[in-house]
Coordinates of C-alpha atoms in Angstrom, one line a residue:
Chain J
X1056 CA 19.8 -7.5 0.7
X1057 CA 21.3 -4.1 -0.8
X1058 CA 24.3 -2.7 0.1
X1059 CA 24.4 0.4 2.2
X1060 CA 25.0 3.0 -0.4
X1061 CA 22.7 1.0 -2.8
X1062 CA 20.1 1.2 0.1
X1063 CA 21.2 5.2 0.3
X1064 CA 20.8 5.6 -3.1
X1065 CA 17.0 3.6 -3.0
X1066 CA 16.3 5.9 0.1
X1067 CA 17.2 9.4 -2.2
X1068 CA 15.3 8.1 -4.8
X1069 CA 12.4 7.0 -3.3
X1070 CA 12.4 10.9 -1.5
X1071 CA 11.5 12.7 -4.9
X1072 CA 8.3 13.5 -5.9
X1073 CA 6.3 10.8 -8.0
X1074 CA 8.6 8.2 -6.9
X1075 CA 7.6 5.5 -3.9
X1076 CA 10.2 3.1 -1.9
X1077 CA 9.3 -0.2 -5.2
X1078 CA 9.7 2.6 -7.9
X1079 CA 12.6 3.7 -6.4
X1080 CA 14.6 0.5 -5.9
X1081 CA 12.5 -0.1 -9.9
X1082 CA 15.1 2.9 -10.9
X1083 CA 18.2 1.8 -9.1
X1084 CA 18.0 -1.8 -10.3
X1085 CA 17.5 -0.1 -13.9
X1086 CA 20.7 2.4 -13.4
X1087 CA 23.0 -0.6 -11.8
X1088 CA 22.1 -2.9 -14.5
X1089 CA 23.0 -0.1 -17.5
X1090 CA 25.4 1.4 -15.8
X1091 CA 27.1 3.0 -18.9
X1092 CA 24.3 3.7 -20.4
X1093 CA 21.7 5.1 -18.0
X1094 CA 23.9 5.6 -14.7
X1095 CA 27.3 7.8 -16.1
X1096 CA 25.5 10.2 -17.7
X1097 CA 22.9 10.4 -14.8
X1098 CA 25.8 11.5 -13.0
X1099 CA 27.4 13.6 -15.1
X1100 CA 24.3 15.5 -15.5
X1101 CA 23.7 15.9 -11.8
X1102 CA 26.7 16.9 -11.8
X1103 CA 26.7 19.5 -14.0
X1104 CA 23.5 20.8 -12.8
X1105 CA 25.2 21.2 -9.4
X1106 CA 27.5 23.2 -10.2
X1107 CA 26.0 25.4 -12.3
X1108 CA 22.6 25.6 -10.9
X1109 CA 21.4 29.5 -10.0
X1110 CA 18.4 31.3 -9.6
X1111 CA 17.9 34.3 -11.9
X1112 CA 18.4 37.6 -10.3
X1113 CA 15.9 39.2 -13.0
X1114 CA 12.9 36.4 -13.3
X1115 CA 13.3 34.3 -10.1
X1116 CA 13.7 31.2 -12.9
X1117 CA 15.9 28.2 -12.4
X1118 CA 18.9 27.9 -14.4
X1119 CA 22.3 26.8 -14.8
X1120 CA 23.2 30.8 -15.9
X1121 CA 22.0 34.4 -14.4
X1122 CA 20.8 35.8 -16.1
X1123 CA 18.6 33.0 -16.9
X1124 CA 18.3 31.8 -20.6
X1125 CA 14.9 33.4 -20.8
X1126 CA 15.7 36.5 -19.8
X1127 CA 18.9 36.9 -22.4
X1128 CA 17.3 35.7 -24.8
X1129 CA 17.5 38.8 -27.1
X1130 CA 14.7 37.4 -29.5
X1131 CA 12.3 37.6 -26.5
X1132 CA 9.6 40.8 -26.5
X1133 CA 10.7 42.9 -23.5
X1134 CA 7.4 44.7 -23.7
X1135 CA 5.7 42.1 -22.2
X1136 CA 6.1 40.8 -18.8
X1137 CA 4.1 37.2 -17.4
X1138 CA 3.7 36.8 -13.8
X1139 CA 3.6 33.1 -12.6
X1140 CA 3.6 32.0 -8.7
X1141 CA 6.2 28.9 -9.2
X1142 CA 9.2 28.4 -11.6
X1143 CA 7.1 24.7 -12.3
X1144 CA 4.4 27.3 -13.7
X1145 CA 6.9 29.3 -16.1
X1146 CA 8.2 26.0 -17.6
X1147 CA 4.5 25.1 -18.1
X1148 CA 4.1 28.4 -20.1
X1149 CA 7.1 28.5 -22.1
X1150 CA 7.2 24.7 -23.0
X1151 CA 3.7 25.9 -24.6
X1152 CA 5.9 28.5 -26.7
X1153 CA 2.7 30.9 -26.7
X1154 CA 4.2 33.5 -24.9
X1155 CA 7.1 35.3 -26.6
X1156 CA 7.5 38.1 -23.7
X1157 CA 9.8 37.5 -20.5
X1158 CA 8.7 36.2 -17.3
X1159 CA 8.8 36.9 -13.2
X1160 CA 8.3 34.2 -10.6
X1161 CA 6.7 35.5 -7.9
X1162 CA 8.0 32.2 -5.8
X1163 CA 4.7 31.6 -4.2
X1164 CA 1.0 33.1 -3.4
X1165 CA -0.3 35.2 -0.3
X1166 CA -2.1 32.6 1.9
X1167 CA -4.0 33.7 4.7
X1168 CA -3.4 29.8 6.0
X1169 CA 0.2 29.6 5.7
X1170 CA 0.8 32.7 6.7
X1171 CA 2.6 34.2 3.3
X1172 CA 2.9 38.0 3.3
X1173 CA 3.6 40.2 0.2
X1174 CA 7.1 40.4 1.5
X1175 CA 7.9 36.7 1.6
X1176 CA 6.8 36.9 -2.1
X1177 CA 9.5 38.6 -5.1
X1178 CA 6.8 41.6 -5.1
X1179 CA 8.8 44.8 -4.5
X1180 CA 11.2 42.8 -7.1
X1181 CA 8.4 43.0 -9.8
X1182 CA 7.3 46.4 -9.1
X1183 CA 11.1 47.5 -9.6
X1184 CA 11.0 45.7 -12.8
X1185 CA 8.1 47.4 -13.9
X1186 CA 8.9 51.0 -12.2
X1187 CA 12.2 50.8 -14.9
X1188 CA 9.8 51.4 -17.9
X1189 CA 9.8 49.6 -21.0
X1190 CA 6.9 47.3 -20.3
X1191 CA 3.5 47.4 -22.0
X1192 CA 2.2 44.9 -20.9
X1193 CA 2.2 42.5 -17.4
X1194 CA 0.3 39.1 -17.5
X1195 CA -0.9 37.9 -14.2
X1196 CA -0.8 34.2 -15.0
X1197 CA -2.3 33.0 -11.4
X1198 CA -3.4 30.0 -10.9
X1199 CA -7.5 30.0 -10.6
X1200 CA -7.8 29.3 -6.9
X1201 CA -8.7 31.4 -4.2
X1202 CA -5.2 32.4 -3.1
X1203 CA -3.6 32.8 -6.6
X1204 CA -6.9 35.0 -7.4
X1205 CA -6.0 37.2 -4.3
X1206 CA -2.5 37.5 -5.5
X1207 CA -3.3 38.4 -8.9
X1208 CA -5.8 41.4 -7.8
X1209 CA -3.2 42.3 -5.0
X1210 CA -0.8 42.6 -7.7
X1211 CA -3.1 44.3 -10.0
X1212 CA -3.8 46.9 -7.0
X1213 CA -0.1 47.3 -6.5
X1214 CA 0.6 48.0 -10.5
X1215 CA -2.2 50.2 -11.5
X1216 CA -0.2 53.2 -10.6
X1217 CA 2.2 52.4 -13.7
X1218 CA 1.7 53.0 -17.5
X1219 CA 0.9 49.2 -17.6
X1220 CA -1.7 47.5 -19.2
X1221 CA -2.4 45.0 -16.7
X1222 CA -4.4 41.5 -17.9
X1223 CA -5.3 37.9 -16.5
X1224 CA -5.2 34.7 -18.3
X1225 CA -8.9 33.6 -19.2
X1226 CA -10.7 31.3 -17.1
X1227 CA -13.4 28.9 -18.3
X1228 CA -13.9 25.8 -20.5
X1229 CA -10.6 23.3 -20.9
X1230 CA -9.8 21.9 -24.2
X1231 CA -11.5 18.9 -24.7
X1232 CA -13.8 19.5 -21.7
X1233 CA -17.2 18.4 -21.9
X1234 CA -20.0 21.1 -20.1
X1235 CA -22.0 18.2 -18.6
X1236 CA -18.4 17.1 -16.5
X1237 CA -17.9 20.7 -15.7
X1238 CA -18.5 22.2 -12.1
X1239 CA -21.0 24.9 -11.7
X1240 CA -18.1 27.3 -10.5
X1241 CA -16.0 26.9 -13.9
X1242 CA -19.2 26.9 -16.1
X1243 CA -20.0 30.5 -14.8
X1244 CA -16.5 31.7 -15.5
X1245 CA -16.7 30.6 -19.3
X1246 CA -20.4 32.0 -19.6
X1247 CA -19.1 35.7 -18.3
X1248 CA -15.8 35.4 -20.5
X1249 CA -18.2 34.8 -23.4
X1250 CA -17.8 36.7 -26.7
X1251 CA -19.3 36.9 -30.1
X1252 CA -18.5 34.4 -32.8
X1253 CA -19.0 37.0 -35.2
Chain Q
X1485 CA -17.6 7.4 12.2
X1486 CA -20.2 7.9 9.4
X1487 CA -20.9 11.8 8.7
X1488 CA -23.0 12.7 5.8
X1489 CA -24.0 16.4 5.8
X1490 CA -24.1 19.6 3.7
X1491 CA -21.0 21.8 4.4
X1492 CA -18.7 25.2 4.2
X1493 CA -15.5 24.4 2.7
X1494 CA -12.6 26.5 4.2
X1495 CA -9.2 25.1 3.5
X1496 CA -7.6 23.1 1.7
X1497 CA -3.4 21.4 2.7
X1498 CA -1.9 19.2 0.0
X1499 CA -1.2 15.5 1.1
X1500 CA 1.2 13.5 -0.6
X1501 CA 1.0 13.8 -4.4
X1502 CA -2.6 13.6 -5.6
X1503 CA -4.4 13.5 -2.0
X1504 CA -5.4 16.6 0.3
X1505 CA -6.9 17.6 3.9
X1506 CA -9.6 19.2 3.2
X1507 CA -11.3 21.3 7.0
X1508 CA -15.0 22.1 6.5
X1509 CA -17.5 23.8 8.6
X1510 CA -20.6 21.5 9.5
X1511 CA -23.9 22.6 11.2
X1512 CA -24.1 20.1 13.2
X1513 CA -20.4 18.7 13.7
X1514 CA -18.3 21.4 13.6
X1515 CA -15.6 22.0 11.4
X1516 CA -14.0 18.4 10.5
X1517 CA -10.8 17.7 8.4
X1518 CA -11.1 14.8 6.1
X1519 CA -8.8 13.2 3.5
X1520 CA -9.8 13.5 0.3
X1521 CA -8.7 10.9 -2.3
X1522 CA -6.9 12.8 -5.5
X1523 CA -8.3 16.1 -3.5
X1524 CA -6.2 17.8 -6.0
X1525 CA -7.2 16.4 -9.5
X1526 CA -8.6 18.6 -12.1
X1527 CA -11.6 16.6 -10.7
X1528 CA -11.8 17.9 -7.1
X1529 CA -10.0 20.8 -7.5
X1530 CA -12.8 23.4 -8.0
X1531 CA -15.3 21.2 -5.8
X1532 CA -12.7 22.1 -3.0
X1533 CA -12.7 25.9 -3.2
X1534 CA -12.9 27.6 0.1
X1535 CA -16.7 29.1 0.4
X1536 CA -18.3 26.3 -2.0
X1537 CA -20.7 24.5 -0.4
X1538 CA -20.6 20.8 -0.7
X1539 CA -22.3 17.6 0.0
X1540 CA -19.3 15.8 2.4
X1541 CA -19.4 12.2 3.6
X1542 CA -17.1 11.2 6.0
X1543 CA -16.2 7.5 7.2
X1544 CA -13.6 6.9 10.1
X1545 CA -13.5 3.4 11.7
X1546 CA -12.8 5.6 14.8
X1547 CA -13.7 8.8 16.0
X1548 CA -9.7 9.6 16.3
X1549 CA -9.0 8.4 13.4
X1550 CA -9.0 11.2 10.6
X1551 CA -11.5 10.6 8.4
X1552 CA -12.0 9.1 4.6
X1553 CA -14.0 12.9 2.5
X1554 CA -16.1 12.5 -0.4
X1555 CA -17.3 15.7 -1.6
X1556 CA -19.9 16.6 -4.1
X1557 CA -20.6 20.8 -5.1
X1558 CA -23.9 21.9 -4.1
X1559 CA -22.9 25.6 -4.9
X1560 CA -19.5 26.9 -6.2
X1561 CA -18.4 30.9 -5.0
X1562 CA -15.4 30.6 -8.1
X1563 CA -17.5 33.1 -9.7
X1564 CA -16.5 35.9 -7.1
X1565 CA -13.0 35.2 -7.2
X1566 CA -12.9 37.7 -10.1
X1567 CA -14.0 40.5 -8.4
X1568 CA -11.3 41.7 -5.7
X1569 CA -13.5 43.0 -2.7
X1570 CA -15.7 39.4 -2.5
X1571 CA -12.7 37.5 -3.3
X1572 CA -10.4 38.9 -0.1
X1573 CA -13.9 38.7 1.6
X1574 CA -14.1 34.6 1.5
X1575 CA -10.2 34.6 1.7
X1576 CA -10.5 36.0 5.0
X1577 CA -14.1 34.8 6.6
X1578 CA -12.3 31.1 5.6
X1579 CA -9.2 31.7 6.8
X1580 CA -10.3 33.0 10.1
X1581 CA -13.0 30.1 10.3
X1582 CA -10.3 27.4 9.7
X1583 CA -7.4 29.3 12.4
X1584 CA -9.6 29.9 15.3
X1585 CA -12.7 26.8 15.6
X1586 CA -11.5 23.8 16.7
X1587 CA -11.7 20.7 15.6
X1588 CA -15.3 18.3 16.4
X1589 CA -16.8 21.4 18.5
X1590 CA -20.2 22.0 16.6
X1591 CA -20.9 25.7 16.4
X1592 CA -24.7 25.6 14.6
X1593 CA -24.6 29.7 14.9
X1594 CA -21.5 29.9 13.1
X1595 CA -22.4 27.9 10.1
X1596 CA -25.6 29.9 10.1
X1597 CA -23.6 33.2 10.1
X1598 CA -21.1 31.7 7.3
X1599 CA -23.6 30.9 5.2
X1600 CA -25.5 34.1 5.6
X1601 CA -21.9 36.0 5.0
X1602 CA -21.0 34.1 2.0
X1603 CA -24.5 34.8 0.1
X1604 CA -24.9 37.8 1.3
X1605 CA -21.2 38.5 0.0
X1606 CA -22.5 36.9 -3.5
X1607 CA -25.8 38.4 -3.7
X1608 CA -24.6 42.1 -2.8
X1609 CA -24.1 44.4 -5.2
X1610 CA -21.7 46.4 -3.6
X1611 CA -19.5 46.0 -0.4
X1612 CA -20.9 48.0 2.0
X1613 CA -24.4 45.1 1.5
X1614 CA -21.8 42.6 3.2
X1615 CA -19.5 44.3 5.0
X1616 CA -21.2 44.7 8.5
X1617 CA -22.3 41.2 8.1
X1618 CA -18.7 40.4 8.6
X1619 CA -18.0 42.4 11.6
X1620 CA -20.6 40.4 13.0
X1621 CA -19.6 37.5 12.0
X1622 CA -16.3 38.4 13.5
X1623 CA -18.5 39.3 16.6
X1624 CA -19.9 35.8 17.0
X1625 CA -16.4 33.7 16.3
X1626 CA -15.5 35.8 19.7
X1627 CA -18.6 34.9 21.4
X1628 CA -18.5 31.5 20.4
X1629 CA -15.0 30.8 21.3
X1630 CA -15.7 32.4 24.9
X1631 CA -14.5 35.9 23.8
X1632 CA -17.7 37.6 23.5
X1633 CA -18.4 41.5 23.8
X1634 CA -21.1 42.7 26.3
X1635 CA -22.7 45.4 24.3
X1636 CA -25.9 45.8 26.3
X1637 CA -25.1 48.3 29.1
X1638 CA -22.4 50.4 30.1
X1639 CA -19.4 49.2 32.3
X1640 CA -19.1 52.2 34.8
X1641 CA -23.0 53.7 34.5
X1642 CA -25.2 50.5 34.3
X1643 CA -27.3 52.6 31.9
X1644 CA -28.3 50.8 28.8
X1645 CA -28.9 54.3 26.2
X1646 CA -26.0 56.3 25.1
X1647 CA -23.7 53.6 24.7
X1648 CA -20.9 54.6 22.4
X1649 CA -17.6 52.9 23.3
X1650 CA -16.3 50.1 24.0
X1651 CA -13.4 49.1 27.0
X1652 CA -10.3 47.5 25.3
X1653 CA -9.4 45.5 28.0
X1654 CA -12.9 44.3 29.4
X1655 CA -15.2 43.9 26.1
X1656 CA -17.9 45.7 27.9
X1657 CA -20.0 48.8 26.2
X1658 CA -19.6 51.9 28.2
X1659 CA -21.3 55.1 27.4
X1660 CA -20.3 58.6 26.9
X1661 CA -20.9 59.3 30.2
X1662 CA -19.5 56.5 31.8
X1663 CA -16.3 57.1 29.6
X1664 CA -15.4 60.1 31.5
X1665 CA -11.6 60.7 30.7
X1666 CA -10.9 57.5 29.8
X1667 CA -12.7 57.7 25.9
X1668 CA -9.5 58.4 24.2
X1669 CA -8.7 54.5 25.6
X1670 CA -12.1 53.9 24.9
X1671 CA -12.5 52.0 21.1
X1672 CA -15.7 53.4 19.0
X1673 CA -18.6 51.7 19.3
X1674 CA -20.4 51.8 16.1
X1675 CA -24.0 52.6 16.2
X1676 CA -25.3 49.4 13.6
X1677 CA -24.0 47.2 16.5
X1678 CA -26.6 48.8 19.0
X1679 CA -29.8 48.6 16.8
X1680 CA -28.2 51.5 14.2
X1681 CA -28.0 52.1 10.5
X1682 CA -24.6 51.0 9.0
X1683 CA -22.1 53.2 7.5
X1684 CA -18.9 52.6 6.7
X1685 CA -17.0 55.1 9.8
X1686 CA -19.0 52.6 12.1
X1687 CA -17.8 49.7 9.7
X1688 CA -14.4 50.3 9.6
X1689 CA -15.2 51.1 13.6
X1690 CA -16.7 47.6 13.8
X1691 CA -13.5 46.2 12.2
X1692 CA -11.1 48.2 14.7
X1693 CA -13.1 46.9 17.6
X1694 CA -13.3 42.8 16.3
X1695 CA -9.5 43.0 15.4
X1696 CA -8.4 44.7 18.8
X1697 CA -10.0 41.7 20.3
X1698 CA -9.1 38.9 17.8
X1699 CA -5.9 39.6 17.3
X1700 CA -5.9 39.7 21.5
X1701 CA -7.8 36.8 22.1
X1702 CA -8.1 34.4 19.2
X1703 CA -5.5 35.0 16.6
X1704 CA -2.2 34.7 18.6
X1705 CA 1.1 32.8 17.9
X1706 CA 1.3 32.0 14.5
X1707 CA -2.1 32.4 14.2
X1708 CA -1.8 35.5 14.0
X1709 CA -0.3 35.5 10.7
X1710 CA -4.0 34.9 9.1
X1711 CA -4.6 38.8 10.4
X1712 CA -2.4 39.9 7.2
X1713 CA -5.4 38.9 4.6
X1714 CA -7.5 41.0 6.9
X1715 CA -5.6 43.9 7.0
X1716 CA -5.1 43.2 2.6
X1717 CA -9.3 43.4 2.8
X1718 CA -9.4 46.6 5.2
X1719 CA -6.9 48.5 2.7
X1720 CA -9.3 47.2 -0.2
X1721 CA -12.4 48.6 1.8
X1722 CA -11.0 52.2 2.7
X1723 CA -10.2 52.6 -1.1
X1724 CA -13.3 51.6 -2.1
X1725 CA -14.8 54.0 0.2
X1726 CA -12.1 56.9 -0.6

């Protein structure tokens, strides 16, 4: 039987995503057994992160700075601006390193379901980023469901009053995917994208 | 409970990490939610679009219980998500499908009516092709939820020609003559809903008179919030048509 704040600590753990009540108490036995090792600098980077944690007043992005290191990075193309719904999609983008422009986290999708309006979304935000000048370009890097789709031609409604080129990330066949595993839907997205080889 | 049937998907709620609650329309059975193991893996994902139509098998040891979904694509409407008319379209037929039926009441019409709006929506090469389907559509999601507009004689007169308006508070048709000095109250009763051609005034008329009446009747509460992908896919329409 665990003590109380060994049980709290099981309890927190087990609350995160990915983690279960045997995974959790897997973890703690791991972090009370190497203590120096893996529990100190656990803490100190908790820690740190708590105190320094702050959302970007530019981009929306999660950061220990504001502006966020994205954003001031000076190396960074500020002609080109990526739209993603979630901060977990911007990290997904720039761990790729594909993308050398800045970024804007929209913090969500409109839902008809859940009742998200374009003012519970950093909209008005993007369109003030955009209404500044200096952008050529804004990537609307939805996710390819029915509600990120509706964003992304909301937003491209919203922007085509600006001296923006406006674009979409492509939709059809994954890397590595195989067209016999494929659904219909995503099969007819890759056969309009088509274009010639040569 | 043992369900196996074709069906309208229409929403889709994360559960837990991989799972999800997936509510579709059935002919037969209504619309049914169902838990649908790894519902959101790279998998299931596009099988679980709202507007696809897919093969669904449900198995509950009780009818209370909520129920075990396997689903299987007969048809995917992804396609349309790249146009934004069609795309706000399905949002909004979906959306308004999932808010207003309840649970395990079967509605045969309705699926009917879905499916008609959702190919029609596909096959169409512009709008205006769907967009009185869905007024009606709207229509019949009043009438089958106990709501329903009486559009075949007029309110004051009794007459059954001439009718052009529609009483906000009643439902009921009334004509110009019966509307006296009341027709500024009166909402427009568009002319495709009484045997007419459809234009788009008596569309966007058609749309006035099913929102007065679901945002009155149906939509209220938080429910009410689903009216703001509605309003997204009126704005679309009147540009379209500007």
């Amino acid at each position: 039987m665990a003590s109380p704040e060994i049980e709290a600590l099981t309890q927190a753990l087990a609350r995160l995503p990915g983690l279960g009540p045997r995974s959790a108490r897997r973890a703690v036995l791991h972090l009370l057994k190497k203590r120096e090792v893996a529990l100190a600098p656990l803490l100190r980077a908790l820690d740190a992160v708590n105190d320094k944690l702050a959302i970007c007043s530019t981009c929306g992005n999660v950061d220990t700075t504001d502006p966020c290191s994205i954003c001031a990075d000076t190396r960074r193309d500020p002609r080109l601006l990526c739209v993603v719904e979630e901060v977990s999609d911007l990290w997904a983008l720039d761990r790729s390193r594909l993308f050398p422009g800045h970024f804007h986290v929209l913090g969500g999708r409109l839902s008809a379901l859940e009742g998200i309006r374009p003012e519970d979304l950093s909209i008005d935000k993007l369109i003030a980023r955009v209404a500044v000048g200096g952008i050529d370009e804004v990537v609307l890097a939805m996710n390819a469901t029915l509600e990120g789709q509706t964003t992304a031609h909301y937003l491209a409604e919203r922007l085509e009053t600006y001296p923006v080129r406006i674009t979409q990330l492509a939709h059809g066949l994954p890397v590595g995917g195989e067209l016999d595993y494929l659904d219909e839907g995503t099969l007819a997205q890759a056969l309009r994208a088509r274009r010639p080889v040569v | 409970m043992h369900l196996s049937t074709s069906a309208i998907v229409l929403s889709l709620r994360s559960h837990g990490e991989h799972g999800a609650i997936a509510r579709l329309l059935t002919p037969e059975a209504g619309m049914q939610a169902g838990y649908v193991r790894g519902g959101r893996s790279r998998r299931l994902k596009p099988v679980l679009i709202p507007g696809n139509i897919v093969q669904a098998e449900y198995r509950a040891r009780t009818e209370e219980q909520l129920a075990q979904l396997s689903v299987e694509l007969i048809a995917s409407r992804a396609p349309l998500f790249s146009e934004a008319l069609p795309a706000a379209a399905i949002d909004w037929a979906a959306a308004l499908s999932a808010t207003a039926l309840p649970e395990g009441q079967p509605y045969p019409r309705l699926y009917d009516a879905l499916d008609g709006l959702l190919a029609a929506i596909e096959a169409a090469p512009s709008a205006k092709g769907w967009a009185a389907a869905l007024v009606r559509y709207e229509l019949l999601v009043l009438a089958e939820l106990g709501f329903g507009l009486d559009l075949t004689e007029c309110a004051a007169t009794g007459r059954r020609d001439g009718l052009v308006f529609v009483s906000p508070k009643s439902g009921r048709a009334v004509s110009g003559e019966g509307a006296g000095e009341y027709r500024d109250r009166l909402l427009p009763l568009p002319a495709f809903l009484t045997g007419g051609e459809a234009d788009w005034d008596g569309i966007f008329d058609g749309l006035r008179l099913t929102g007065h009446f679901l945002s009155r009747d149906v939509l209220i509460d938080r429910q009410s919030e689903a009216l703001a992908a509605r309003d997204r896919l009126i704005d679309r329409l009147k540009r379209v048509v500007c």
